[in-house]
Amino acid sequence: MRKVAEGVYRVPARSANAYLVEAPRGLVLVDSGLPGSEKGILKAIAKLGKKPSDLKLVLLTHRHLDHIGSAGVLKKRTGAKLASHPFEKPYAAGTLVIQAPSAWSLYGKMVRKLTTLEYWTLKLFRIIKFQTAHVDLAADEESVLEEVGLDGSVVWTPGHTKGSVTLFLNQSSVAIVGDLLRSRRGRLTEPLLMESIPQTEASIKRVVDLGPEIICPGHGKPLPASRIKVKTRAVKPVIIAKKKEEDIDLESLAKDLAS
Ligand SMILES: [Zn+2]
């Protein structure tokens, strides 16, 4: 476990980072690693001098197994409430099955193939036991943070997945971004897998506009926001036209949510 900022800790969970945030009325965990990460996370809670029951909220940045993996077990063991964007809820519940988002580079395509293969191998040999869980709270409302008294906001930052969110902490000026950005060789770059490039770019801009000092990604080390290096590129119209059955019209949905 490493301290990122005052009251913010990085907990290396299985395959991805989890973050513990100290709030006035309990602890908040952001993401939960692959199934089996609960042991390490509970250890980290103990290291902070807290009890499992001090964990009050588990916020999932998005639906992928390396982020939601141990949320169900942790919810049972700690009594914490689970929060995610409504789009990601059915994946945590096991109603919808996770599909890897599109890859946009050769390296990304290789990673996509490998992670898909790894996922099915693990599943086939029952190495990972994913416990599904009901998500209690919709993380598109600021009220999820009110209960624990955390001074910050949950920002909808789609792109990597439709329901990706970022936790922004006002006091420490830390943004916990899930897989919106990945940290590699001292840089923060766009994710390898994206459901939508324009949405990812817009979401990164949204996060930058908040003026964070430190960015905490799902993979790799936390870095200063000045290390964001995202290439701008023209999006091929063909890719936009390729609509999948699962795709939901974000704009009309945003209107629905606003009304
Ligand atoms: Zn992801």
Tab-separated table of C-alpha atoms and ligand atoms in Angstrom:
chain	number	residue	atom	x	y	z
A	1	MET	CA	0.000	0.000	0.000
A	2	ARG	CA	1.320	3.445	-0.928
A	3	LYS	CA	0.129	6.840	0.185
A	4	VAL	CA	-0.818	8.939	-2.840
A	5	ALA	CA	-1.974	12.064	-1.042
A	6	GLU	CA	-3.425	12.972	2.363
A	7	GLY	CA	-6.055	10.296	3.055
A	8	VAL	CA	-5.619	8.554	-0.310
A	9	TYR	CA	-3.862	5.194	-0.641
A	10	ARG	CA	-3.058	2.971	-3.582
A	11	VAL	CA	-3.666	-0.712	-2.869
A	12	PRO	CA	-2.192	-2.992	-5.522
A	13	ALA	CA	-4.994	-5.497	-6.033
A	14	ARG	CA	-4.957	-8.443	-8.427
A	15	SER	CA	-4.300	-7.160	-11.918
A	16	ALA	CA	-5.405	-3.567	-11.201
A	17	ASN	CA	-5.126	-0.829	-8.601
A	18	ALA	CA	-7.672	-0.262	-5.893
A	19	TYR	CA	-7.679	2.961	-3.872
A	20	LEU	CA	-8.669	3.550	-0.276
A	21	VAL	CA	-9.905	7.013	0.647
A	22	GLU	CA	-10.386	8.188	4.219
A	23	ALA	CA	-13.649	10.066	4.609
A	24	PRO	CA	-15.025	11.737	7.756
A	25	ARG	CA	-17.563	8.928	8.278
A	26	GLY	CA	-15.675	5.845	7.105
A	27	LEU	CA	-13.528	4.458	4.339
A	28	VAL	CA	-14.259	4.484	0.643
A	29	LEU	CA	-12.762	1.876	-1.677
A	30	VAL	CA	-12.484	2.666	-5.348
A	31	ASP	CA	-12.401	-0.558	-7.426
A	32	SER	CA	-11.666	-4.015	-6.102
A	33	GLY	CA	-9.255	-5.890	-8.392
A	34	LEU	CA	-9.806	-9.375	-9.781
A	35	PRO	CA	-11.640	-11.942	-7.646
A	36	GLY	CA	-9.394	-12.912	-4.742
A	37	SER	CA	-8.179	-9.345	-4.122
A	38	GLU	CA	-10.257	-9.044	-0.964
A	39	LYS	CA	-7.507	-10.412	1.309
A	40	GLY	CA	-5.025	-7.718	0.321
A	41	ILE	CA	-7.651	-5.002	0.545
A	42	LEU	CA	-8.760	-6.075	4.031
A	43	LYS	CA	-5.097	-6.153	5.080
A	44	ALA	CA	-4.664	-2.603	3.816
A	45	ILE	CA	-7.722	-1.520	5.810
A	46	ALA	CA	-6.166	-3.087	8.937
A	47	LYS	CA	-2.878	-1.302	8.227
A	48	LEU	CA	-4.759	1.984	8.383
A	49	GLY	CA	-5.878	0.944	11.853
A	50	LYS	CA	-9.468	0.380	10.767
A	51	LYS	CA	-11.935	-2.481	10.982
A	52	PRO	CA	-13.602	-4.152	7.993
A	53	SER	CA	-16.880	-2.547	9.092
A	54	ASP	CA	-15.255	0.878	8.665
A	55	LEU	CA	-15.475	0.368	4.916
A	56	LYS	CA	-18.735	2.109	4.062
A	57	LEU	CA	-18.666	2.462	0.298
A	58	VAL	CA	-17.182	0.577	-2.639
A	59	LEU	CA	-17.252	2.688	-5.773
A	60	LEU	CA	-16.702	0.831	-9.048
A	61	THR	CA	-15.219	2.957	-11.804
A	62	HIS	CA	-16.462	0.529	-14.456
A	63	ARG	CA	-17.664	-2.958	-15.280
A	64	HIS	CA	-14.429	-4.843	-16.021
A	65	LEU	CA	-13.569	-7.894	-13.952
A	66	ASP	CA	-10.221	-6.500	-12.781
A	67	HIS	CA	-12.158	-3.669	-11.133
A	68	ILE	CA	-15.351	-5.335	-9.853
A	69	GLY	CA	-13.836	-8.763	-9.067
A	70	SER	CA	-13.871	-8.803	-5.280
A	71	ALA	CA	-16.658	-6.261	-4.728
A	72	GLY	CA	-19.281	-8.926	-3.965
A	73	VAL	CA	-17.129	-10.657	-1.340
A	74	LEU	CA	-16.095	-7.345	0.217
A	75	LYS	CA	-19.698	-6.207	0.417
A	76	LYS	CA	-20.567	-9.381	2.336
A	77	ARG	CA	-17.587	-9.179	4.684
A	78	THR	CA	-17.760	-5.475	5.463
A	79	GLY	CA	-21.358	-4.443	4.967
A	80	ALA	CA	-20.221	-1.637	2.637
A	81	LYS	CA	-22.610	-0.337	0.028
A	82	LEU	CA	-21.764	-0.791	-3.639
A	83	ALA	CA	-21.991	2.064	-6.083
A	84	SER	CA	-21.516	2.235	-9.838
A	85	HIS	CA	-22.936	4.079	-12.802
A	86	PRO	CA	-26.321	2.533	-13.733
A	87	PHE	CA	-24.827	1.250	-17.013
A	88	GLU	CA	-22.365	-0.935	-15.110
A	89	LYS	CA	-24.826	-2.362	-12.592
A	90	PRO	CA	-25.987	-5.380	-14.628
A	91	TYR	CA	-22.371	-6.474	-15.151
A	92	ALA	CA	-21.668	-6.548	-11.422
A	93	ALA	CA	-24.918	-8.453	-10.969
A	94	GLY	CA	-23.922	-10.965	-13.643
A	95	THR	CA	-26.998	-10.194	-15.783
A	96	LEU	CA	-24.926	-8.883	-18.663
A	97	VAL	CA	-21.631	-10.458	-19.641
A	98	ILE	CA	-18.538	-8.318	-20.090
A	99	GLN	CA	-17.185	-7.991	-23.599
A	100	ALA	CA	-13.785	-6.496	-24.208
A	101	PRO	CA	-14.105	-3.052	-25.841
A	102	SER	CA	-12.522	-2.424	-29.243
A	103	ALA	CA	-8.773	-2.019	-29.541
A	104	TRP	CA	-7.363	0.824	-31.621
A	105	SER	CA	-3.739	-0.126	-32.082
A	106	LEU	CA	-1.803	-3.263	-32.915
A	107	TYR	CA	-0.548	-3.509	-29.344
A	108	GLY	CA	-4.072	-2.932	-28.085
A	109	LYS	CA	-5.373	-5.720	-30.340
A	110	MET	CA	-2.783	-8.117	-28.932
A	111	VAL	CA	-3.696	-7.151	-25.383
A	112	ARG	CA	-7.384	-7.596	-26.205
A	113	LYS	CA	-6.789	-11.114	-27.563
A	114	LEU	CA	-4.647	-12.063	-24.580
A	115	THR	CA	-7.040	-10.721	-21.949
A	116	THR	CA	-9.988	-12.450	-23.604
A	117	LEU	CA	-8.000	-15.693	-23.738
A	118	GLU	CA	-6.859	-15.259	-20.149
A	119	TYR	CA	-10.406	-14.559	-19.011
A	120	TRP	CA	-11.819	-17.709	-20.609
A	121	THR	CA	-8.906	-19.880	-19.438
A	122	LEU	CA	-9.377	-18.675	-15.870
A	123	LYS	CA	-13.082	-19.287	-16.160
A	124	LEU	CA	-12.664	-22.709	-17.724
A	125	PHE	CA	-10.334	-23.930	-15.010
A	126	ARG	CA	-12.400	-22.196	-12.348
A	127	ILE	CA	-9.326	-20.311	-11.154
A	128	ILE	CA	-11.372	-17.208	-10.614
A	129	LYS	CA	-14.595	-17.374	-8.709
A	130	PHE	CA	-16.470	-14.213	-9.414
A	131	GLN	CA	-19.154	-13.494	-6.892
A	132	THR	CA	-21.847	-11.330	-8.419
A	133	ALA	CA	-23.312	-8.518	-6.376
A	134	HIS	CA	-26.202	-6.131	-6.367
A	135	VAL	CA	-25.143	-2.515	-6.790
A	136	ASP	CA	-26.970	-0.456	-4.169
A	137	LEU	CA	-26.331	3.076	-5.333
A	138	ALA	CA	-26.240	4.869	-8.645
A	139	ALA	CA	-22.935	6.701	-8.829
A	140	ASP	CA	-24.221	9.385	-11.154
A	141	GLU	CA	-25.532	11.207	-8.138
A	142	GLU	CA	-23.313	13.199	-5.814
A	143	SER	CA	-25.328	11.879	-2.889
A	144	VAL	CA	-23.310	8.649	-2.830
A	145	LEU	CA	-20.487	10.601	-1.206
A	146	GLU	CA	-22.697	12.486	1.234
A	147	GLU	CA	-23.285	9.503	3.503
A	148	VAL	CA	-19.560	9.187	4.226
A	149	GLY	CA	-19.068	12.953	4.217
A	150	LEU	CA	-16.504	12.880	1.436
A	151	ASP	CA	-15.765	16.251	-0.141
A	152	GLY	CA	-15.678	15.417	-3.833
A	153	SER	CA	-17.694	14.407	-6.831
A	154	VAL	CA	-18.380	11.408	-9.004
A	155	VAL	CA	-18.008	12.450	-12.610
A	156	TRP	CA	-19.410	10.439	-15.514
A	157	THR	CA	-16.439	9.857	-17.815
A	158	PRO	CA	-17.526	7.414	-20.557
A	159	GLY	CA	-15.269	6.165	-23.333
A	160	HIS	CA	-13.435	3.107	-22.033
A	161	THR	CA	-16.901	1.798	-21.175
A	162	LYS	CA	-20.244	3.579	-21.316
A	163	GLY	CA	-20.661	3.801	-17.574
A	164	SER	CA	-17.106	4.689	-16.524
A	165	VAL	CA	-16.850	7.207	-13.700
A	166	THR	CA	-14.081	9.223	-12.075
A	167	LEU	CA	-13.891	10.123	-8.401
A	168	PHE	CA	-12.589	13.650	-7.908
A	169	LEU	CA	-11.461	14.632	-4.419
A	170	ASN	CA	-11.601	18.355	-3.728
A	171	GLN	CA	-9.223	18.574	-0.764
A	172	SER	CA	-6.339	16.568	-2.197
A	173	SER	CA	-7.136	17.466	-5.810
A	174	VAL	CA	-6.843	13.796	-6.759
A	175	ALA	CA	-8.740	12.198	-9.636
A	176	ILE	CA	-9.238	8.429	-9.476
A	177	VAL	CA	-10.012	7.664	-13.090
A	178	GLY	CA	-10.307	3.881	-13.473
A	179	ASP	CA	-9.235	2.965	-16.999
A	180	LEU	CA	-9.874	6.355	-18.593
A	181	LEU	CA	-6.109	6.858	-18.528
A	182	ARG	CA	-3.317	4.365	-18.060
A	183	SER	CA	0.055	5.085	-16.600
A	184	ARG	CA	3.070	3.762	-18.457
A	185	ARG	CA	6.707	4.829	-18.388
A	186	GLY	CA	5.955	8.057	-16.577
A	187	ARG	CA	3.137	9.078	-18.879
A	188	LEU	CA	-0.622	9.013	-18.703
A	189	THR	CA	-2.042	7.868	-22.010
A	190	GLU	CA	-5.396	6.836	-23.415
A	191	PRO	CA	-6.547	3.285	-22.669
A	192	LEU	CA	-5.691	0.449	-25.043
A	193	LEU	CA	-9.305	-0.609	-25.231
A	194	MET	CA	-12.045	1.917	-25.850
A	195	GLU	CA	-15.703	1.623	-26.656
A	196	SER	CA	-15.521	5.119	-28.108
A	197	ILE	CA	-12.571	7.345	-28.975
A	198	PRO	CA	-14.503	10.665	-29.073
A	199	GLN	CA	-16.104	9.896	-25.710
A	200	THR	CA	-12.722	9.007	-24.209
A	201	GLU	CA	-11.215	12.267	-25.480
A	202	ALA	CA	-14.141	14.292	-24.167
A	203	SER	CA	-13.947	12.551	-20.794
A	204	ILE	CA	-10.195	13.134	-20.473
A	205	LYS	CA	-10.841	16.807	-21.207
A	206	ARG	CA	-13.562	16.827	-18.562
A	207	VAL	CA	-11.136	15.439	-15.994
A	208	VAL	CA	-8.383	17.896	-17.000
A	209	ASP	CA	-10.873	20.788	-16.675
A	210	LEU	CA	-11.411	19.823	-13.035
A	211	GLY	CA	-7.789	20.803	-12.484
A	212	PRO	CA	-6.510	17.721	-10.663
A	213	GLU	CA	-2.985	17.605	-9.336
A	214	ILE	CA	-2.646	13.841	-9.245
A	215	ILE	CA	-4.232	11.230	-11.488
A	216	CYS	CA	-4.753	7.741	-10.056
A	217	PRO	CA	-5.198	5.236	-12.869
A	218	GLY	CA	-6.485	1.671	-12.709
A	219	HIS	CA	-3.200	0.383	-14.051
A	220	GLY	CA	0.261	1.714	-13.290
A	221	LYS	CA	1.506	4.362	-10.902
A	222	PRO	CA	-0.356	7.545	-9.959
A	223	LEU	CA	1.211	10.541	-11.716
A	224	PRO	CA	0.875	14.343	-11.809
A	225	ALA	CA	-1.824	15.481	-14.234
A	226	SER	CA	0.876	17.277	-16.231
A	227	ARG	CA	2.000	13.825	-17.419
A	228	ILE	CA	-1.126	13.363	-19.535
A	229	LYS	CA	0.009	12.786	-23.109
A	230	VAL	CA	-2.878	11.874	-25.326
A	231	LYS	CA	-2.481	11.831	-29.073
A	232	THR	CA	-5.109	13.636	-31.051
A	233	ARG	CA	-6.316	11.803	-34.075
A	234	ALA	CA	-9.021	11.805	-36.660
A	235	VAL	CA	-11.653	9.188	-36.042
A	236	LYS	CA	-12.445	7.008	-38.996
A	237	PRO	CA	-16.128	7.483	-39.869
A	238	VAL	CA	-16.361	3.746	-40.619
A	239	ILE	CA	-15.729	2.971	-36.973
A	240	ILE	CA	-18.470	5.286	-35.782
A	241	ALA	CA	-20.888	3.748	-38.265
A	242	LYS	CA	-20.189	0.276	-36.901
A	243	LYS	CA	-22.974	0.055	-34.354
A	244	LYS	CA	-23.302	-2.901	-32.107
A	245	GLU	CA	-26.577	-4.227	-30.863
A	246	GLU	CA	-25.515	-3.502	-27.320
A	247	ASP	CA	-24.789	0.157	-28.027
A	248	ILE	CA	-26.936	2.660	-26.300
A	249	ASP	CA	-27.368	6.168	-27.617
A	250	LEU	CA	-25.445	8.214	-25.057
A	251	GLU	CA	-26.879	11.552	-26.028
A	252	SER	CA	-30.508	10.567	-25.742
A	253	LEU	CA	-29.728	8.765	-22.533
A	254	ALA	CA	-28.064	11.837	-21.094
A	255	LYS	CA	-31.211	13.799	-21.997
A	256	ASP	CA	-33.364	11.159	-20.298
A	257	LEU	CA	-31.252	11.339	-17.174
A	258	ALA	CA	-31.360	15.130	-17.151
A	259	SER	CA	-35.124	15.297	-17.498
B	1	ZN	ZN	-11.213	-1.631	-17.945
